[in-house]
CSV table of C-alpha atoms and ligand atoms in Angstrom, one decimal:
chain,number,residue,atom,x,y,z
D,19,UNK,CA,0.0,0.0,0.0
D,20,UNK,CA,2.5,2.5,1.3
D,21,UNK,CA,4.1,1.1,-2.4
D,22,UNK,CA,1.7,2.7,-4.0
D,23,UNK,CA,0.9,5.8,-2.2
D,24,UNK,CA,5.3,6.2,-2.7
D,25,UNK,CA,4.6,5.4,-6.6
D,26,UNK,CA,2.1,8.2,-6.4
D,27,UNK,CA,3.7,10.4,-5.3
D,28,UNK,CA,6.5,10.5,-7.8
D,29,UNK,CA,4.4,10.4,-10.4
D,30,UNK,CA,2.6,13.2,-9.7
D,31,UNK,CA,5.8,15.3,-9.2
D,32,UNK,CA,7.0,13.9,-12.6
D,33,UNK,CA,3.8,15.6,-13.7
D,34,UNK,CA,4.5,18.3,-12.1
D,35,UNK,CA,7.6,19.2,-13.6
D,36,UNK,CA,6.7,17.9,-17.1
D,37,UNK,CA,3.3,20.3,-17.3
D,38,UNK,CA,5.7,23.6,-16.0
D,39,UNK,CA,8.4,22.9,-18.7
D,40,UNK,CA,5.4,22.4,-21.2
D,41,UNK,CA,5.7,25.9,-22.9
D,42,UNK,CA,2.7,25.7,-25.4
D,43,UNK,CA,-0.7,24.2,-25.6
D,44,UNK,CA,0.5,21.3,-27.9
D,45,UNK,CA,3.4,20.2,-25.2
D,46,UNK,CA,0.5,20.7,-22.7
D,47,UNK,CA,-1.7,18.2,-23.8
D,48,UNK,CA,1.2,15.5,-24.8
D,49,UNK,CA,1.8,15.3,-20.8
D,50,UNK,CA,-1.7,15.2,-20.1
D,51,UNK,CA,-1.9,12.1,-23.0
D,52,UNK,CA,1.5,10.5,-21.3
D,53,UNK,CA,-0.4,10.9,-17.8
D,54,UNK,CA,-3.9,10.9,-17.6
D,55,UNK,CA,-4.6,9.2,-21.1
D,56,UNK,CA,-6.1,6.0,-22.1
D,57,UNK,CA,-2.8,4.5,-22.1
D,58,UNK,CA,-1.2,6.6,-20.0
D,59,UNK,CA,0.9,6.4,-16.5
D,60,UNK,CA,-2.3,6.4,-13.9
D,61,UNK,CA,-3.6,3.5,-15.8
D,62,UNK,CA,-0.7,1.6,-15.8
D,63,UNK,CA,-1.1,2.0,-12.3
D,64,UNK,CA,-4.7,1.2,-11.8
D,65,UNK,CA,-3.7,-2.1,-13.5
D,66,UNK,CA,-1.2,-2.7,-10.8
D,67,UNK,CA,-4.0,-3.3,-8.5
D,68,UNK,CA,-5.6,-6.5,-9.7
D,69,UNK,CA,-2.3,-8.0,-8.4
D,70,UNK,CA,-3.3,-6.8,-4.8
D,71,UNK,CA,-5.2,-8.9,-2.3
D,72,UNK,CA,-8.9,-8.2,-2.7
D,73,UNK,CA,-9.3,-6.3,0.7
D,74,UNK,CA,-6.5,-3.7,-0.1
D,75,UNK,CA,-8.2,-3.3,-3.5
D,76,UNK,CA,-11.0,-0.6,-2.8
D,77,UNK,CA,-8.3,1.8,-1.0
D,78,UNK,CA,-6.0,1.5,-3.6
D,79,UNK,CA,-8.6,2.6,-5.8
D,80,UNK,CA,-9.5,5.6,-3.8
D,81,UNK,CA,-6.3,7.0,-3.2
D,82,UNK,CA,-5.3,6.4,-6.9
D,83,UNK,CA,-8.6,8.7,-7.4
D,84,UNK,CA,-7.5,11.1,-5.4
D,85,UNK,CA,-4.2,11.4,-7.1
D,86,UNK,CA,-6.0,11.7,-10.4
D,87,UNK,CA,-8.1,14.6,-9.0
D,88,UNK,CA,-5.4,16.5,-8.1
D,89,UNK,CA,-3.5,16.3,-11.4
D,90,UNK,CA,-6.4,16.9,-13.0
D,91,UNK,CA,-6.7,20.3,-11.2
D,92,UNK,CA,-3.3,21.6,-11.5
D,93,UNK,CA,-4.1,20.2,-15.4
D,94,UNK,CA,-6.6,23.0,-15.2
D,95,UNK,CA,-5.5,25.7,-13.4
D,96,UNK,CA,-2.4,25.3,-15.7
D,97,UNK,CA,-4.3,25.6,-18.9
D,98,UNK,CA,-6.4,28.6,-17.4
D,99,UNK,CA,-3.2,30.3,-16.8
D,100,UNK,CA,-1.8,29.9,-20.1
D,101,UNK,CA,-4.7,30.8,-21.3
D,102,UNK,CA,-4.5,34.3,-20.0
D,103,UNK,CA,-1.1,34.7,-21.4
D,104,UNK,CA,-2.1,33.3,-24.8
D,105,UNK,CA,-5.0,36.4,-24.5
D,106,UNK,CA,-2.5,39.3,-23.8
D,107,UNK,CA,-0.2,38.1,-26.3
D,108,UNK,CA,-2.9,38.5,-28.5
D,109,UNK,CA,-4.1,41.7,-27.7
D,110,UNK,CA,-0.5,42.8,-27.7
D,111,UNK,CA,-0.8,42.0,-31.5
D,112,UNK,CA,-3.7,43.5,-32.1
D,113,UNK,CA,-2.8,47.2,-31.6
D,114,UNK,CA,-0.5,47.9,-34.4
D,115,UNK,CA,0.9,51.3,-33.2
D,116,UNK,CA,2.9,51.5,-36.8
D,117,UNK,CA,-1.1,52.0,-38.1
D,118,UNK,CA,-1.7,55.1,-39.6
D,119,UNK,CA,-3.6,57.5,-37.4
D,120,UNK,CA,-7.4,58.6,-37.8
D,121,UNK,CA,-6.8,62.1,-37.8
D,122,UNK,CA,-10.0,63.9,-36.1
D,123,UNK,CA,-11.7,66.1,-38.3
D,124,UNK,CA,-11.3,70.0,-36.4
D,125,UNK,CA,-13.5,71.8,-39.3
D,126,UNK,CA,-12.0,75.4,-40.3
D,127,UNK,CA,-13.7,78.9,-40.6
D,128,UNK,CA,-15.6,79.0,-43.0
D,129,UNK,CA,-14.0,81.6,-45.8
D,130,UNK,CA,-16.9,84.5,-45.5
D,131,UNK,CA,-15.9,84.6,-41.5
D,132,UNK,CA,-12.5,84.8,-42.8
D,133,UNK,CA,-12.8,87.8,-44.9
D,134,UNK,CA,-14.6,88.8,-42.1
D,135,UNK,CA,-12.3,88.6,-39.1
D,136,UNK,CA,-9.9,90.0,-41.4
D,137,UNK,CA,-11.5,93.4,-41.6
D,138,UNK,CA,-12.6,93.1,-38.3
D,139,UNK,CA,-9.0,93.1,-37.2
D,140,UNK,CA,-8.3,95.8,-39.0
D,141,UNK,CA,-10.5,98.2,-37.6
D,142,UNK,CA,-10.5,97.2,-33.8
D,143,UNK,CA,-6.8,97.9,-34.1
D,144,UNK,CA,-7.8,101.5,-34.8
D,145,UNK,CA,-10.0,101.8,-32.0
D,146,UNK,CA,-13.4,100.5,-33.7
D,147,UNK,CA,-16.1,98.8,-31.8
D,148,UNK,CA,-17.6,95.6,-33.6
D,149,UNK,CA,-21.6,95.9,-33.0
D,150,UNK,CA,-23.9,93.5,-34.2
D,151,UNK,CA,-27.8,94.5,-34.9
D,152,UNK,CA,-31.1,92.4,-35.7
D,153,UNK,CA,-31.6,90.9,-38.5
D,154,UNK,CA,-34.9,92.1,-39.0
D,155,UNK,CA,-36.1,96.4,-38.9
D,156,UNK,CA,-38.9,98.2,-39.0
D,157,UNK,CA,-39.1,100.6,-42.1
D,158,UNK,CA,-37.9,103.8,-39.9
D,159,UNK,CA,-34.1,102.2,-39.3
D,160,UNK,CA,-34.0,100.7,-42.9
D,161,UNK,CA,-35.1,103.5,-44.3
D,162,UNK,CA,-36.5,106.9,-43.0
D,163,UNK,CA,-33.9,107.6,-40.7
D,164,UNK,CA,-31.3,107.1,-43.4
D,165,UNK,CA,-33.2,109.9,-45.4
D,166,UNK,CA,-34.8,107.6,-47.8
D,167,UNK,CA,-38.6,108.8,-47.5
D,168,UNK,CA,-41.6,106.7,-47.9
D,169,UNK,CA,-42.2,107.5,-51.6
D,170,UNK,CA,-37.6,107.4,-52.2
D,171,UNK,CA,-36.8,105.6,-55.9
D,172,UNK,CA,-34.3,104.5,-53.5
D,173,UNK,CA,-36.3,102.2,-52.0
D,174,UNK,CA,-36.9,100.3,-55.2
D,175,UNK,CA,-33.0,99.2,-55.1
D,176,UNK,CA,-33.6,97.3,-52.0
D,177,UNK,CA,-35.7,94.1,-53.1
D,178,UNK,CA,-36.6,93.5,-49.7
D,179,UNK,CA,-38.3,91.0,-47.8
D,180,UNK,CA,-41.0,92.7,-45.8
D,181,UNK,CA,-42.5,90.2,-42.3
D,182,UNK,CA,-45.5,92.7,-42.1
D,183,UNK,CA,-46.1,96.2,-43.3
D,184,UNK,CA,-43.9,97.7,-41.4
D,185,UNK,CA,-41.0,94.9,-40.4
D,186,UNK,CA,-38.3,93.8,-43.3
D,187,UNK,CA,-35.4,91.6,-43.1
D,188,UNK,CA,-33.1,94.6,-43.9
D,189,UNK,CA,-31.6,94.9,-46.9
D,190,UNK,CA,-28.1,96.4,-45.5
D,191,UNK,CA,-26.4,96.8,-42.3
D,192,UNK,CA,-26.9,100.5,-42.5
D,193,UNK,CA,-29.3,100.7,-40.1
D,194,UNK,CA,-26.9,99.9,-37.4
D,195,UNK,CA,-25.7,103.5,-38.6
D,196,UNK,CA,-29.1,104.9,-36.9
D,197,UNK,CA,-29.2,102.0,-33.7
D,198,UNK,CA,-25.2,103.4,-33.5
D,199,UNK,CA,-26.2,107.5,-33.0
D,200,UNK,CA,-29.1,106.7,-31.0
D,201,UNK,CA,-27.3,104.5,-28.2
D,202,UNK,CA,-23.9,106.8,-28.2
D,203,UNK,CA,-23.2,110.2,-28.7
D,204,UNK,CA,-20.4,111.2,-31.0
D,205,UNK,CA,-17.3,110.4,-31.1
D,206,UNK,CA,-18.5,107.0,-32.2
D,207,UNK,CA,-16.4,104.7,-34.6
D,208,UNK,CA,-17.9,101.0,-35.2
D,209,UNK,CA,-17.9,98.6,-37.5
D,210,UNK,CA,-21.4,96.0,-38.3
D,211,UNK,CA,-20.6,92.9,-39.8
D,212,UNK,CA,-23.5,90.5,-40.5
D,213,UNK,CA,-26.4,88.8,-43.0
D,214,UNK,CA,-28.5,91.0,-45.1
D,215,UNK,CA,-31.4,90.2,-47.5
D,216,UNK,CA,-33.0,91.1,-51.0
D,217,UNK,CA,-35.4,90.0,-53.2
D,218,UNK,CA,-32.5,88.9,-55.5
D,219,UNK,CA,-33.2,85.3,-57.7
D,220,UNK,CA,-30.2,83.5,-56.9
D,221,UNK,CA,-27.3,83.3,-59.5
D,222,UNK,CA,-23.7,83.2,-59.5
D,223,UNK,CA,-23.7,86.7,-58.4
D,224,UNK,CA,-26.2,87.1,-56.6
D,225,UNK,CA,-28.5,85.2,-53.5
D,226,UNK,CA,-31.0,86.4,-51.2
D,227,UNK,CA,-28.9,86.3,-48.5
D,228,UNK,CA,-25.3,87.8,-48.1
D,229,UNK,CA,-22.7,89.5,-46.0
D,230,UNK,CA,-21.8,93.2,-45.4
D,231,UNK,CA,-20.2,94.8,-42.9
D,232,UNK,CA,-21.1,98.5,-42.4
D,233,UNK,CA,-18.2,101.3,-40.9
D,234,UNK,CA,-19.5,104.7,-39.5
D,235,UNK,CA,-17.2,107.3,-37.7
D,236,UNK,CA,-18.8,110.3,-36.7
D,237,UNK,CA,-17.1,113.1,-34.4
D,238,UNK,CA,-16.1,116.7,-34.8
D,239,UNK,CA,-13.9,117.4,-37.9
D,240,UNK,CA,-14.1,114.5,-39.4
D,241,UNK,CA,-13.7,115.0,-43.4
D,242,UNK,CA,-13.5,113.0,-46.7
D,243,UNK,CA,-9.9,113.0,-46.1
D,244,UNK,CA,-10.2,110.3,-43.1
D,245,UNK,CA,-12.6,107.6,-44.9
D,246,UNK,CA,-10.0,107.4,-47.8
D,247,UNK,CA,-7.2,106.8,-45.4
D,248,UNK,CA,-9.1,104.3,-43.4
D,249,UNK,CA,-10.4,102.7,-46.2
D,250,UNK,CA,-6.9,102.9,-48.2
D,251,UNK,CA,-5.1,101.0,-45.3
D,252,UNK,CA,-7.7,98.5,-45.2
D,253,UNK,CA,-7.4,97.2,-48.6
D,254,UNK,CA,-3.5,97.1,-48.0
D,255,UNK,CA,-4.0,94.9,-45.4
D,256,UNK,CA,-6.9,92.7,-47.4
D,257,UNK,CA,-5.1,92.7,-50.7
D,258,UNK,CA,-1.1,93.7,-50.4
D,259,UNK,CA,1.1,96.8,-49.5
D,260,UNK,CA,0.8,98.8,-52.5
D,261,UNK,CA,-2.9,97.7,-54.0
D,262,UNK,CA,-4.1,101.2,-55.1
D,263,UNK,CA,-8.3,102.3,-54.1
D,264,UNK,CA,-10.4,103.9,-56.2
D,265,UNK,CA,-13.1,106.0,-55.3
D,266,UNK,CA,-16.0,106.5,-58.1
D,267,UNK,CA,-18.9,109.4,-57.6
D,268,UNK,CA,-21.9,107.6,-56.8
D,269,UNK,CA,-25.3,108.3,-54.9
D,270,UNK,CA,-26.7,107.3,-51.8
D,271,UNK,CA,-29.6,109.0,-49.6
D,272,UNK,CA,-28.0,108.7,-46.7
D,273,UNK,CA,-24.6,110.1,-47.7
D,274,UNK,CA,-23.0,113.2,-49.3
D,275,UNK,CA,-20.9,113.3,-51.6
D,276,UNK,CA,-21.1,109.2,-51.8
D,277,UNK,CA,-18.3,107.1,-53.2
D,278,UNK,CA,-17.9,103.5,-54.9
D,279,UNK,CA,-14.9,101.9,-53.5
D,280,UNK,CA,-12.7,99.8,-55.4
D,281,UNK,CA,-9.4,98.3,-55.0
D,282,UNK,CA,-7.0,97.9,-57.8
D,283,UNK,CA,-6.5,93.7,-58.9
D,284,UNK,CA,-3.4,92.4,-57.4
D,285,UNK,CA,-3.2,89.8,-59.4
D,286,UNK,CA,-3.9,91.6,-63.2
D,287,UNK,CA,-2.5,95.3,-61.2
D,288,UNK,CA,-5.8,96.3,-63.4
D,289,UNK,CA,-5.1,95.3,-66.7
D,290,UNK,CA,-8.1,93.2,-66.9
D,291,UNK,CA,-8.1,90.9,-69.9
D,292,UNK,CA,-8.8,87.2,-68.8
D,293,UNK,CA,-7.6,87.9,-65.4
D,294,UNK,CA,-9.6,85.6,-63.0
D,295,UNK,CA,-9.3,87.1,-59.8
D,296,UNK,CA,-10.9,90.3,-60.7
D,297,UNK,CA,-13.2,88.9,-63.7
D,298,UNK,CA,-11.4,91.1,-66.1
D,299,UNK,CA,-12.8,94.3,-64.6
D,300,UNK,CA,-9.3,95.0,-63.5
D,301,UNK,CA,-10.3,96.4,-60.0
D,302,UNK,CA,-11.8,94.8,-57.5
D,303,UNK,CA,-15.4,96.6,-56.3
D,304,UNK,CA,-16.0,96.5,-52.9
D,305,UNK,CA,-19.0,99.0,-52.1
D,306,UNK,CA,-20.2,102.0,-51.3
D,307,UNK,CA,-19.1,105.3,-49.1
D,308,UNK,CA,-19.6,108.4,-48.0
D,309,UNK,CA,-19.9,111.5,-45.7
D,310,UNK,CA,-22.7,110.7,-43.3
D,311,UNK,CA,-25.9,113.0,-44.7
D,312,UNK,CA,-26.5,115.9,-42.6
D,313,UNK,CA,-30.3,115.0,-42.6
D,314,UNK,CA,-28.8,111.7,-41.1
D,315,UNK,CA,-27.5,113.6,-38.2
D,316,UNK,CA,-30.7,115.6,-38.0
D,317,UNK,CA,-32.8,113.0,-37.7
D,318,UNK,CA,-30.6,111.7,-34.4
D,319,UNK,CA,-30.5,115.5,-33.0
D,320,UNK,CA,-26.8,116.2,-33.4
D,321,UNK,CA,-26.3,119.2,-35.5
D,322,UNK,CA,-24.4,118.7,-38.4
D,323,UNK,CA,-22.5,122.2,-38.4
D,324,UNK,CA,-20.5,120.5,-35.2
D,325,UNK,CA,-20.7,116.6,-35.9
D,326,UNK,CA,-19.4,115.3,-39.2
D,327,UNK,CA,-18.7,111.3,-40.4
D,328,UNK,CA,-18.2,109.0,-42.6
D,329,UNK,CA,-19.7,105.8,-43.5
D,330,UNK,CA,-19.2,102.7,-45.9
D,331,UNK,CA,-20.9,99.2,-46.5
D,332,UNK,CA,-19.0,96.6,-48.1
D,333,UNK,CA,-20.1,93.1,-49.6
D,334,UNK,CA,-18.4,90.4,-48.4
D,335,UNK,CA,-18.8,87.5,-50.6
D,336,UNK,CA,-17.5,89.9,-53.6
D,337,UNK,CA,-14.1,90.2,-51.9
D,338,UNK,CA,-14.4,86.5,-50.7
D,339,UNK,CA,-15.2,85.3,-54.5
D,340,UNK,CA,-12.2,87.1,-55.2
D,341,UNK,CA,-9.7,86.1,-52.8
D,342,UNK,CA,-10.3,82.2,-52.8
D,343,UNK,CA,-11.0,82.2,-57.1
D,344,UNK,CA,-14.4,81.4,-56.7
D,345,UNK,CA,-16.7,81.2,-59.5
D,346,UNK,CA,-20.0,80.9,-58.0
D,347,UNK,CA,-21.3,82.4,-54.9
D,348,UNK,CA,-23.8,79.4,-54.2
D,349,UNK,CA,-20.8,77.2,-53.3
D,350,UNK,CA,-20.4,79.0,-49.8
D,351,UNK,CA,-23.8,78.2,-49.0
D,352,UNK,CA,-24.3,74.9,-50.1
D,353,UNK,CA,-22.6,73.5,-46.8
D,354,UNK,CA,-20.7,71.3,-49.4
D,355,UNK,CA,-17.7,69.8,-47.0
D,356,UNK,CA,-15.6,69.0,-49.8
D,357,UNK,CA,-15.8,72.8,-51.3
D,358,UNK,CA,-15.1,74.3,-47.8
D,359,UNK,CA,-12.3,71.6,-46.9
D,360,UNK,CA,-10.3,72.9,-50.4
D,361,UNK,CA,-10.4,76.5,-48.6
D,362,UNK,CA,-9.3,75.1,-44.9
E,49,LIG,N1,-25.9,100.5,-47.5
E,49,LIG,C1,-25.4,100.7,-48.8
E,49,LIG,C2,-25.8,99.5,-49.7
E,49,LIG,O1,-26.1,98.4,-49.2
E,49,LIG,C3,-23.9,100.8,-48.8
E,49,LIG,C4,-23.4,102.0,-48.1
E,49,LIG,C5,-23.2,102.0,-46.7
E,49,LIG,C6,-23.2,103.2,-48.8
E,49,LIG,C7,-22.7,103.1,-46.0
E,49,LIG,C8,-22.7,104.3,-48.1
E,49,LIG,C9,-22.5,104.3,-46.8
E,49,LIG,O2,-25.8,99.5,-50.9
């Protein structure tokens, strides 16, 4: 008996040591074969009990059970823990750090805010306030208060998209010109940027909604002189050190005299022909300027003999077209990813 338990015993370390030196699953299960298998050790040694005297037979079978239950768990926990290893050296291979990244997609502005922080820069670095006004204004902001009466041909020119008989989405920013005098006495200097609207069918040129931002300066002294250099230094910054400005006679109600303002191409230096960036024109238009209207000042109780200003509103897709060789003006409203990426 003790024979046996002693035969046991070394088998099992045997086992023992043969299961920690097998390294992989294969090697694993040859020792569980040699040991626990049909023709393995423990039945070699279950056989050696028929040569025992029938009494010492059922002990001999239980203590051979026994040893089989314990090699059968360090069998398992063996195979559990290789296991595990077998797992993180997977997952070791599975994350390929070599792998090209996913790179997040951060967006960009889009290229209307561009122009438009650009100017807006410009003129906060000379002292300009950047006010922003509704979107939607009675007739008297649009239009009376900027001396364009009831029965103005003026009015005609702005298409507009009236909410009630009264209320219109406003056609330009220039009523922020009026909200402006009314909230601060002069010396005032501002700058609107923001979305205006007109009955326009939409084309390449032209859409229902666009951009403008509006300037006003109004103080005592102010001249002709100071909207030119303002303006001037503006378009050197937007377009390049020596682009030259143009300013054309033109008509507004609310301003006198009134300018066009355009800046010379720096692409064609205003030669025109096929150039694209200006469309041939040669000179890039921009808007329109001009001494505040003393009936402007009137209307807002500050006497035009002592106040004077000046005042331009320029379109914003125009010199965004330009700048990014656009061809259409739809494209910066279609939310077309793939257009606004190109500009990024
Ligand atoms: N509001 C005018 C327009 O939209 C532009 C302008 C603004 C002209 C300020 C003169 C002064 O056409």
């Amino acid at each position: 008996m003790s024979d046996l338990g002693q035969r046991l015993k070394q088998m099992q370390a045997r086992f023992e040591d043969a299961l920690a030196a097998a390294q992989d699953p294969k090697s694993v299960d040859a020792v569980r074969v040699a040991f626990l298998g049909r023709n393995g050790e423990v039945t070699k040694v279950r056989r050696a009990i028929g040569s025992l005297a029938a009494n010492e037979r059922p002990s001999a079978g239980r203590v051979i059970n026994e040893a089989v239950a314990r090699m059968e768990a360090s069998l398992d926990a063996t195979l559990r823990k290789r296991e595990g290893k077998a797992f993180e050296a997977a997952l070791e291979q599975s994350i390929d750090v070599t792998f090209p990244a996913q790179h997040p997609n951060v967006g960009s502005l889009h290229p209307i805010r561009r122009v438009m922080d650009d100017i807006a820069s410009y003129f906060e670095r000379h002292g300009f306030a950047i006010v922003l006004g509704p979107e939607a204004e009675p007739d008297y902001y649009n239009f009376d208060a900027l001396n364009i009466p009831p029965d103005h041909p003026a009015r005609e020119g702005f298409d507009s998209f009236y909410l009630s008989d009264d209320m219109l989405l406003r056609p330009h920013t220039s009523p922020m010109q009026i909200r402006t005098l009314e909230a601060f006495a002069p010396p005032v200097a501002v700058i609107v940027p923001g979305k205006c609207y007109r009955r326009d069918a939409v084309d390449a040129r032209h859409s229902f909604m666009f951009h403008q931002v509006e300037g006003l300066l109004v103080g005592e002294a102010i001249h002709f002189g100071h909207l030119k250099g303002m303006l001037i230094g503006m378009c050197r910054e937007l377009f390049g050190v020596d682009t030259d400005v143009r300013f054309r006679p033109s008509y507004f109600p609310f301003t006198e005299p009134s300018a066009e303002v355009d800046a010379r191409c720096p692409v064609c230096q205003g030669s025109g022909g096929t150039c694209r960036m200006c469309g041939g024109a040669g000179w890039i238009e921009l808007g329109g300027s001009g001494m505040v209207h003393p009936n402007v000042l009137r209307n807002l109780k500050y006497d035009p003999d002592v106040y004077s200003g000046w005042a331009f509103g320029f379109g914003l897709e125009r010199i965004a077209l330009r700048r990014y060789d656009i061809d259409d003006i739809r494209r910066f409203f279609e939310n077309d990813p793939q257009f606004l990426e190109q500009l990024a």
